[in-house]
Coordinates of C-alpha atoms in Angstrom, one line a residue:
R1 CA -7.0 -56.9 104.2
C2 CA -8.1 -57.7 100.7
D3 CA -10.3 -56.1 97.8
H4 CA -11.1 -60.2 96.8
L5 CA -9.6 -62.9 98.2
C6 CA -7.5 -64.0 100.8
V7 CA -5.5 -67.5 100.4
G8 CA -3.3 -67.7 103.3
N9 CA -0.3 -66.2 104.6
D10 CA -1.9 -62.8 104.0
I11 CA -1.4 -62.9 100.6
C12 CA -4.6 -61.7 98.2
T13 CA -5.6 -62.6 94.6
C14 CA -8.3 -61.4 92.5
M15 CA -11.3 -62.5 90.7
E16 CA -11.3 -63.4 87.1
G17 CA -11.3 -60.2 84.7
Y18 CA -9.5 -58.7 87.8
K19 CA -5.6 -58.1 88.3
L20 CA -4.2 -57.9 91.7
K21 CA -2.7 -54.0 91.9
P22 CA 1.6 -53.1 92.8
D23 CA -0.3 -52.6 96.5
G24 CA -0.8 -56.5 96.6
Q25 CA -3.9 -55.8 98.4
R26 CA -6.4 -54.3 95.8
C27 CA -7.8 -55.6 92.5
E28 CA -8.7 -53.6 89.1
D29 CA -10.4 -54.4 85.8
I30 CA -8.3 -56.2 82.7
N31 CA -9.6 -54.5 79.4
E32 CA -9.8 -57.5 77.4
C33 CA -10.2 -55.5 74.5
L34 CA -7.1 -53.6 74.3
L35 CA -5.4 -56.7 75.4
G36 CA -6.6 -58.6 72.7
S37 CA -7.7 -61.5 74.9
S38 CA -11.4 -61.1 74.0
N39 CA -12.7 -64.2 71.5
C40 CA -15.5 -61.7 69.4
R41 CA -16.0 -62.8 66.0
V42 CA -15.5 -61.1 62.6
G43 CA -18.1 -58.2 62.2
E44 CA -18.7 -57.8 65.8
R45 CA -16.7 -55.2 68.5
C46 CA -15.5 -55.5 71.7
I47 CA -16.7 -53.6 74.6
N48 CA -15.0 -53.4 77.7
T49 CA -17.2 -54.1 81.0
E50 CA -16.5 -54.1 84.6
G51 CA -14.7 -57.6 85.4
S52 CA -15.5 -58.6 81.6
F53 CA -16.2 -57.7 77.9
R54 CA -19.4 -58.2 75.3
C55 CA -19.2 -58.4 71.8
M56 CA -21.7 -56.3 69.7
R57 CA -22.5 -56.3 65.9
E58 CA -21.0 -53.9 64.1
V59 CA -23.5 -54.3 60.9
S60 CA -27.0 -54.9 62.0
C61 CA -29.4 -58.2 61.2
G62 CA -31.5 -56.4 58.7
T63 CA -34.9 -56.7 57.6
G64 CA -36.7 -59.7 59.2
Y65 CA -34.4 -60.4 61.5
E66 CA -33.9 -59.0 65.4
L67 CA -30.6 -58.9 67.3
T68 CA -30.7 -61.9 70.3
E69 CA -29.1 -61.5 73.6
N70 CA -26.5 -63.6 72.8
N71 CA -25.6 -61.6 69.7
D72 CA -27.2 -63.7 66.9
C73 CA -29.3 -62.8 64.4
K74 CA -32.9 -64.4 64.9
D75 CA -35.6 -64.6 61.9
I76 CA -38.9 -63.1 62.7
D77 CA -42.2 -64.6 62.0
E78 CA -44.6 -62.0 60.9
C79 CA -47.5 -64.3 60.6
E80 CA -47.2 -64.9 64.3
T81 CA -46.5 -61.5 65.0
G82 CA -49.3 -60.4 63.1
I83 CA -47.3 -57.7 61.3
H84 CA -47.4 -59.1 57.7
N85 CA -49.7 -57.5 55.1
C86 CA -51.5 -59.9 53.8
A87 CA -55.2 -59.6 52.2
E88 CA -58.3 -61.8 53.9
Q89 CA -58.0 -63.7 50.8
F90 CA -54.4 -65.0 51.2
E91 CA -53.1 -66.8 54.3
C92 CA -49.5 -65.8 55.7
Q93 CA -46.7 -68.5 55.1
N94 CA -43.5 -67.0 57.3
S95 CA -40.0 -67.4 55.4
Q96 CA -36.6 -66.5 56.6
G97 CA -36.0 -63.2 56.8
S98 CA -39.6 -62.4 55.3
F99 CA -43.3 -63.9 54.6
R100 CA -45.3 -64.8 51.6
C101 CA -49.2 -64.5 51.3
V102 CA -50.3 -67.7 49.8
P103 CA -53.8 -67.7 48.4
K104 CA -56.4 -69.2 50.5
T105 CA -57.9 -70.4 47.2
K106 CA -56.3 -73.3 45.3
C107 CA -57.0 -73.1 41.5
G108 CA -58.0 -76.0 39.1
E109 CA -55.4 -77.5 36.4
G110 CA -55.8 -75.8 33.2
F111 CA -56.0 -71.8 35.4
I112 CA -53.2 -70.3 37.3
Q113 CA -53.5 -67.7 39.8
D114 CA -52.5 -63.9 39.5
A115 CA -51.4 -61.3 41.6
L116 CA -54.5 -61.0 43.5
G117 CA -55.6 -64.8 44.2
S118 CA -57.8 -64.7 41.2
C119 CA -57.7 -67.7 38.7
I120 CA -56.8 -67.2 35.1
D121 CA -57.2 -69.5 32.2
I122 CA -54.3 -71.0 30.9
N123 CA -54.3 -70.7 26.9
E124 CA -52.5 -74.0 26.4
C125 CA -52.7 -73.2 22.7
V126 CA -49.4 -70.3 23.2
T127 CA -47.8 -71.6 26.1
Q128 CA -47.4 -75.3 25.0
T129 CA -45.2 -76.0 22.3
S130 CA -47.8 -77.7 19.6
P131 CA -49.9 -79.5 22.2
C132 CA -51.8 -80.8 18.8
H133 CA -50.4 -83.3 16.5
R134 CA -49.3 -82.3 13.4
G135 CA -52.0 -81.3 11.1
Q136 CA -54.4 -80.1 13.9
I137 CA -55.2 -76.9 14.9
C138 CA -55.2 -75.8 18.6
L139 CA -58.7 -74.0 20.3
N140 CA -58.2 -72.8 23.6
T141 CA -60.8 -73.4 25.9
V142 CA -61.7 -72.6 29.8
G143 CA -59.2 -74.7 31.8
S144 CA -58.4 -76.9 28.6
Y145 CA -58.0 -77.0 25.0
I146 CA -59.5 -79.2 21.8
C147 CA -57.5 -80.1 19.0
Q148 CA -59.3 -79.9 15.5
R149 CA -58.3 -81.3 11.9
N150 CA -57.0 -78.1 9.9
S151 CA -57.5 -77.1 6.3
V152 CA -54.2 -76.2 4.8
N153 CA -54.2 -72.5 4.3
C154 CA -50.7 -71.1 2.9
G155 CA -49.5 -68.2 3.6
R156 CA -48.6 -65.9 0.9
G157 CA -45.1 -67.2 -1.0
Y158 CA -46.3 -70.5 -0.2
H159 CA -48.8 -73.4 -2.4
L160 CA -50.1 -76.3 -1.4
N161 CA -47.5 -79.5 -2.2
E162 CA -49.7 -82.0 -5.0
D163 CA -51.1 -84.0 -2.4
G164 CA -52.4 -80.9 -0.4
T165 CA -51.4 -81.9 3.1
R166 CA -48.2 -79.1 3.5
C167 CA -47.3 -76.0 2.1
V168 CA -44.8 -75.4 -0.4
D169 CA -42.1 -72.3 -1.7
I170 CA -43.5 -70.9 -4.5
D171 CA -39.7 -70.0 -6.9
E172 CA -41.0 -66.5 -8.1
C173 CA -37.9 -66.3 -10.4
K174 CA -38.9 -69.2 -12.5
G175 CA -42.7 -67.8 -12.6
P176 CA -44.0 -66.5 -16.4
E177 CA -44.1 -63.1 -14.7
Q178 CA -41.2 -60.7 -14.8
V179 CA -41.0 -60.0 -11.0
C180 CA -37.5 -58.2 -11.1
A181 CA -38.0 -56.4 -14.9
G182 CA -34.4 -57.2 -15.8
H183 CA -32.5 -57.5 -12.7
A184 CA -31.3 -61.0 -11.6
C185 CA -33.7 -62.6 -9.5
I186 CA -32.8 -64.2 -6.1
N187 CA -35.8 -67.1 -4.6
Q188 CA -36.1 -67.3 -0.8
L189 CA -38.2 -69.0 1.4
G190 CA -41.7 -67.7 0.9
S191 CA -40.5 -64.8 -1.0
Y192 CA -37.8 -63.8 -3.6
R193 CA -35.1 -60.4 -3.7
C194 CA -34.3 -58.8 -6.5
E195 CA -30.1 -58.1 -7.4
C196 CA -30.6 -54.9 -8.5
E197 CA -28.4 -53.8 -11.6
M198 CA -25.7 -50.6 -10.6
G199 CA -27.9 -47.2 -10.7
Y200 CA -30.9 -48.8 -8.6
N201 CA -31.5 -50.2 -4.7
F202 CA -34.1 -53.2 -4.4
N203 CA -37.0 -51.6 -2.2
S204 CA -38.6 -54.5 0.1
I205 CA -41.6 -52.7 0.8
T206 CA -42.8 -52.8 -3.0
R207 CA -40.2 -55.4 -4.1
L208 CA -38.9 -53.7 -6.9
C209 CA -35.7 -52.5 -8.4
E210 CA -35.9 -48.4 -8.2
D211 CA -33.5 -45.7 -9.6
I212 CA -30.8 -43.8 -7.6
N213 CA -31.3 -39.9 -7.9
E214 CA -27.3 -39.5 -7.6
C215 CA -27.3 -35.9 -8.4
R216 CA -29.2 -35.8 -4.9
H217 CA -27.2 -38.3 -3.4
Y218 CA -23.5 -37.0 -4.2
P219 CA -24.6 -33.3 -4.8
G220 CA -21.7 -31.3 -6.0
R221 CA -19.5 -34.2 -6.6
L222 CA -20.1 -36.1 -9.3
C223 CA -20.6 -33.2 -12.2
A224 CA -18.7 -29.9 -12.1
H225 CA -21.7 -28.1 -13.5
K226 CA -25.0 -29.7 -13.5
C227 CA -26.4 -33.0 -13.5
E228 CA -29.1 -34.7 -14.5
N229 CA -30.7 -38.2 -13.6
I230 CA -31.6 -40.9 -15.8
L231 CA -32.7 -44.6 -15.0
G232 CA -29.8 -46.4 -13.5
S233 CA -27.4 -44.0 -14.0
Y234 CA -26.7 -39.7 -14.4
K235 CA -25.4 -37.6 -16.8
C236 CA -23.0 -34.2 -16.5
S237 CA -23.8 -31.3 -19.0
C238 CA -21.8 -27.5 -18.5
T239 CA -23.6 -24.2 -18.6
T240 CA -23.3 -21.5 -21.5
G241 CA -20.0 -21.2 -23.0
F242 CA -18.3 -24.3 -21.7
N243 CA -18.0 -28.0 -23.5
L244 CA -18.5 -31.3 -21.6
A245 CA -14.4 -32.4 -21.7
K246 CA -13.9 -36.0 -22.2
D247 CA -14.0 -37.6 -18.5
G248 CA -18.1 -36.7 -19.2
K249 CA -17.8 -34.8 -15.7
N250 CA -15.9 -31.8 -16.0
C251 CA -16.4 -28.6 -18.4
D252 CA -13.1 -27.2 -21.0
D253 CA -13.7 -23.4 -21.5
L254 CA -15.6 -22.8 -25.1
N255 CA -13.8 -20.2 -27.5
E256 CA -16.3 -18.8 -28.9
C257 CA -13.9 -17.1 -30.9
E258 CA -13.9 -19.4 -33.2
S259 CA -17.1 -18.9 -34.3
N260 CA -16.6 -15.2 -34.8
P261 CA -19.4 -14.0 -33.3
C262 CA -18.1 -10.2 -32.9
S263 CA -18.3 -7.8 -36.2
Q264 CA -15.0 -7.2 -35.5
E265 CA -12.5 -7.8 -33.1
C266 CA -12.7 -11.2 -30.1
A267 CA -10.9 -11.9 -26.9
N268 CA -11.8 -15.3 -25.5
V269 CA -12.8 -14.9 -21.2
Y270 CA -13.3 -18.1 -19.1
G271 CA -17.3 -19.2 -19.6
S272 CA -17.8 -16.9 -22.2
Y273 CA -16.4 -13.9 -24.6
Q274 CA -16.0 -10.3 -25.1
C275 CA -16.2 -8.1 -28.4
Y276 CA -13.8 -5.2 -29.2
C277 CA -13.7 -2.7 -31.9
R278 CA -11.0 -1.5 -33.8
R279 CA -10.0 2.6 -32.9
G280 CA -13.2 4.6 -34.3
Y281 CA -15.8 1.9 -33.4
Q282 CA -17.7 1.4 -30.9
L283 CA -19.6 -1.8 -29.3
S284 CA -23.7 -1.5 -29.5
D285 CA -25.4 -1.7 -26.8
I286 CA -27.9 -3.8 -28.5
D287 CA -26.5 -7.1 -29.4
G288 CA -23.1 -6.3 -27.8
M289 CA -20.8 -7.7 -30.7
T290 CA -21.8 -5.4 -33.8
C291 CA -19.3 -2.7 -33.7
E292 CA -20.7 0.8 -35.0
D293 CA -19.2 3.5 -36.4
I294 CA -18.4 6.6 -34.0
D295 CA -18.9 9.8 -35.3
E296 CA -16.2 11.9 -34.3
C297 CA -17.6 14.9 -35.6
A298 CA -20.7 14.6 -33.3
L299 CA -19.3 13.8 -30.4
P300 CA -19.6 16.3 -27.3
T301 CA -15.8 17.9 -28.6
G302 CA -16.6 17.7 -31.9
G303 CA -16.6 21.3 -32.4
H304 CA -13.2 21.3 -31.5
I305 CA -11.7 18.4 -33.6
C306 CA -11.4 20.7 -36.7
S307 CA -10.8 24.2 -36.9
Y308 CA -12.7 24.9 -40.2
R309 CA -14.8 21.9 -41.2
C310 CA -15.1 17.9 -39.8
H311 CA -16.2 15.4 -42.3
N312 CA -16.8 12.0 -40.7
T313 CA -15.9 8.8 -42.3
P314 CA -16.5 5.0 -41.4
G315 CA -14.1 4.6 -38.4
S316 CA -12.2 7.7 -38.5
F317 CA -13.1 11.5 -39.7
H318 CA -11.1 14.0 -41.7
C319 CA -11.0 17.9 -41.4
S320 CA -11.2 20.5 -44.4
C321 CA -10.5 24.1 -44.8
P322 CA -11.8 26.6 -47.0
V323 CA -11.1 26.1 -51.0
N324 CA -9.6 29.6 -51.1
G325 CA -6.7 31.5 -48.9
Y326 CA -6.4 28.1 -46.5
T327 CA -4.2 25.1 -46.5
L328 CA -4.4 22.1 -43.8
A329 CA -1.6 21.9 -41.4
V330 CA 0.3 18.9 -40.5
N331 CA -1.6 18.0 -37.6
G332 CA -4.6 17.3 -40.1
R333 CA -6.9 19.4 -38.0
S334 CA -6.1 23.2 -38.0
C335 CA -5.8 25.6 -41.2
Q336 CA -3.5 27.4 -42.3
D337 CA -3.3 30.6 -44.0
V338 CA -1.9 30.5 -47.1
D339 CA 0.4 33.5 -48.1
E340 CA -0.3 33.5 -52.0
C341 CA 2.1 36.5 -52.1
V342 CA 5.2 34.1 -51.1
T343 CA 4.0 31.2 -53.1
N344 CA 2.9 33.4 -56.2
K345 CA -0.6 32.6 -56.4
H346 CA -1.9 36.0 -56.8
T347 CA -3.0 37.9 -59.4
C348 CA -1.2 41.3 -58.9
T349 CA 0.3 43.0 -61.6
E350 CA 3.6 44.3 -61.8
N351 CA 2.8 47.7 -60.9
E352 CA 1.0 46.3 -57.9
S353 CA 2.4 45.1 -54.7
C354 CA 0.8 42.1 -52.8
F355 CA -0.3 42.2 -49.4
N356 CA -1.5 38.6 -47.3
I357 CA -4.6 38.7 -45.1
Q358 CA -6.0 35.9 -43.4
G359 CA -7.7 33.6 -46.0
G360 CA -6.7 35.9 -49.2
Y361 CA -4.5 38.6 -50.6
R362 CA -4.8 42.4 -51.7
C363 CA -3.2 44.2 -54.5
L364 CA -2.2 47.3 -53.8
S365 CA -0.5 50.2 -55.6
F366 CA -0.5 54.1 -55.0
D367 CA 0.5 57.2 -56.7
C368 CA 1.6 60.4 -55.2
P369 CA 0.0 63.4 -55.4
N370 CA 1.4 66.6 -57.3
N371 CA 4.1 68.0 -55.9
Y372 CA 5.3 65.0 -54.2
R373 CA 7.5 62.4 -55.5
R374 CA 7.9 58.9 -54.6
I375 CA 10.9 57.1 -52.1
G376 CA 10.9 53.7 -51.8
Q377 CA 7.7 52.0 -52.2
T378 CA 5.4 53.3 -49.6
R379 CA 6.5 57.2 -49.4
C380 CA 6.3 60.3 -51.0
E381 CA 8.0 63.4 -50.0
R382 CA 6.8 67.3 -50.6
L383 CA 8.7 68.8 -53.3
L384 CA 10.3 71.9 -52.4
C385 CA 7.5 75.0 -52.7
S386 CA 7.2 78.4 -51.2
D387 CA 3.5 79.3 -51.9
S388 CA 1.6 79.2 -48.3
E389 CA -0.7 76.6 -49.8
C390 CA 1.9 74.3 -50.3
L391 CA 3.3 75.1 -47.3
I392 CA 0.6 73.8 -45.2
L393 CA 0.9 70.5 -47.2
P394 CA 2.2 67.3 -45.3
L395 CA 5.9 67.1 -45.6
R396 CA 5.6 63.4 -45.6
I397 CA 3.0 60.8 -46.5
T398 CA 3.3 57.0 -45.5
Y399 CA 1.4 54.3 -46.7
Y400 CA 1.0 51.3 -44.1
Y401 CA -0.8 48.1 -44.3
L402 CA -2.7 46.6 -41.5
T403 CA -4.5 42.9 -41.1
F404 CA -6.0 41.4 -38.0
P405 CA -9.1 39.2 -37.3
T406 CA -12.4 40.4 -35.9
N407 CA -13.6 40.8 -32.5
I408 CA -10.4 41.8 -31.5
P409 CA -10.7 43.5 -27.7
V410 CA -11.3 47.2 -27.2
L411 CA -8.7 49.8 -27.0
T412 CA -6.1 47.7 -28.6
N413 CA -3.4 49.2 -30.0
I414 CA -2.6 48.8 -33.3
F415 CA -0.7 51.4 -35.1
R416 CA 2.1 54.3 -33.4
M417 CA 3.2 57.3 -35.1
G418 CA 5.7 59.3 -33.7
P419 CA 9.6 61.5 -34.9
S420 CA 12.4 59.3 -35.4
H421 CA 13.9 61.6 -32.5
T422 CA 12.9 64.5 -30.0
V423 CA 13.9 67.5 -28.7
L424 CA 13.2 69.4 -26.0
G425 CA 10.3 71.2 -26.3
D426 CA 8.4 69.5 -29.3
D427 CA 4.4 69.7 -29.2
I428 CA 2.8 67.1 -30.8
E429 CA -0.8 66.6 -32.2
V430 CA -2.3 63.3 -33.8
A431 CA -6.0 62.9 -35.1
L432 CA -7.8 60.6 -37.7
I433 CA -8.6 63.5 -40.3
A434 CA -10.1 60.5 -43.1
G435 CA -11.5 57.2 -43.1
N436 CA -13.2 56.9 -39.2
E437 CA -16.6 57.3 -40.1
G438 CA -17.7 54.4 -38.1
G439 CA -16.1 55.4 -35.3
F440 CA -14.0 52.5 -34.7
F441 CA -10.6 53.6 -34.2
K442 CA -9.1 56.8 -32.0
A443 CA -5.6 58.4 -31.7
E444 CA -4.4 59.4 -28.7
R445 CA -1.1 61.4 -27.6
T446 CA 1.4 60.1 -26.3
P447 CA 4.9 61.6 -24.6
T448 CA 6.7 60.6 -27.7
G449 CA 3.9 60.8 -30.8
G450 CA 0.6 59.5 -31.0
V451 CA -1.0 55.8 -30.8
L452 CA -3.9 54.6 -33.2
S453 CA -6.5 51.9 -31.3
V454 CA -9.7 50.4 -31.8
A455 CA -12.5 52.5 -30.4
R456 CA -15.4 49.5 -30.9
L457 CA -15.7 45.7 -31.7
I458 CA -15.6 44.9 -35.3
D459 CA -17.3 41.9 -35.4
K460 CA -17.5 41.4 -39.4
P461 CA -14.9 41.5 -41.5
Q462 CA -14.4 44.8 -43.6
D463 CA -11.3 47.1 -45.0
F464 CA -10.3 50.7 -43.9
Q465 CA -8.4 53.9 -44.8
L466 CA -7.6 55.9 -41.9
D467 CA -5.7 59.1 -42.5
L468 CA -3.6 59.8 -39.3
E469 CA -2.2 63.2 -38.8
L470 CA 1.2 64.1 -36.8
R471 CA 1.5 68.1 -36.4
L472 CA 5.4 68.6 -34.8
R473 CA 5.8 72.0 -33.5
R474 CA 9.5 72.3 -33.3
Y475 CA 11.5 75.9 -32.9
D476 CA 8.2 77.5 -33.9
T477 CA 8.0 75.5 -37.1
V478 CA 4.9 73.4 -37.6
S479 CA 5.5 70.1 -39.6
I480 CA 3.1 67.9 -40.6
Y481 CA 3.4 64.0 -41.2
L482 CA 0.6 62.0 -42.7
A483 CA 0.2 58.3 -42.8
K484 CA -2.3 56.0 -44.5
V485 CA -2.9 53.0 -43.0
L486 CA -4.9 50.3 -44.9
V487 CA -7.0 48.1 -42.3
F488 CA -8.4 44.4 -43.3
V489 CA -10.2 43.0 -40.5
T490 CA -10.5 39.1 -41.4
Q491 CA -12.8 36.5 -40.3
E492 CA -11.7 35.8 -37.0
K493 CA -12.2 31.7 -37.0
P494 CA -13.9 30.1 -40.1
R495 CA -15.8 27.4 -39.3
V496 CA -18.5 25.3 -41.1
P497 CA -21.3 24.0 -38.3
Y498 CA -21.2 20.0 -38.6
N499 CA -24.1 18.6 -40.4
P500 CA -24.1 14.7 -40.4
Y501 CA -26.9 15.1 -43.1
Q502 CA -24.1 16.9 -45.7
E503 CA -22.0 14.4 -45.5

């Protein structure tokens, strides 16, 4: 009835590694790994088996070892198993976890074996510390060395002592030669060092104190403008227009105007100066300092400065007018006509009347013809008459004086003539009957009389005496009126071209 063992009285038991099931007859395996009843060591993992368990290493044994049945690591003997790589001239020697290749040939004293098993001579003079006695020199030989007595040869910076047995230091600082050339000298064993003054660096190769170029090492930091290197130091300087400040580094602006470089006005600016000229002068393009007079009369606008004549003066100019007939206006440039008649500067007699024209005057006088009487200063009226010759004479003769400049536009009206009042049915005719030989004028009919206008351009000064006749037919009666018009044409704008050589 029992799976494993029956112990009497029908009681069943199980072998080690098993336990009885609840039915009291069958047996089942005990999982020692789950129950923690295994005796696996640290680094081993528990694996359950039927009726028991086994322990397995979690980590392998590594190179040169193998795992035994009892879960231990055992050294592999590479020499015995023949898995070594020793060459023919070497023999294999096993070691824990590995092996060594030992040369078969043994090197004698004074030799050392290399990795290939060859015997190499040992240089005892290098590998040993002073193998020879003091005063001797070591010479290497094959497998050994020999000691020879040394003839003392001192290196640089040393010399033999008095008995010639050893080398002693030379104090170069006390020698006759100035090794540091004015700098402090510090002696050292076999050598010396120079304590250089400020502005120098000691060169350990040439053993000299060399000047430091401060301008190159510290560009733009020592001087405001220009830096110049000198032995042991440096010197600052300034560009044109500046003076070196008291600190020897910065630059102060130089006031060039104090030395009066300009011929007139000077204005100091930062780092330079600027010359200015007074009114009427201009700065020379050659040197930029000299002020030259401006010839205002010769400027492109010079022809409009003065109405008659321009005179250049240093720094200015002045205008002048013709000697006779004109005076200079208040603006100092225009020429004003002098009214000789008002200022009483004429030469007319008491029987003459003065008439002012541009730049002069005229003395005028007239007499009435026969059968006329004078009414007022400029008018003559016909006396009563009955004969036919007298009746065809003008009822009235009136004198008129006109003046205007040359080159006035053609068709300009200069004189009008007509009856004082008009009546319906009046018939008026006007005509130039004398004085228009050159054809410079013409007369035309208008609704209320007539008009006298310019017919040709008058381009030069001249005088005209024109007779303008007006015929009025009213109530079948013809009346004649005569206007004697004296025209004085004067120079339009008297002006003298500017010539600097006449000034």
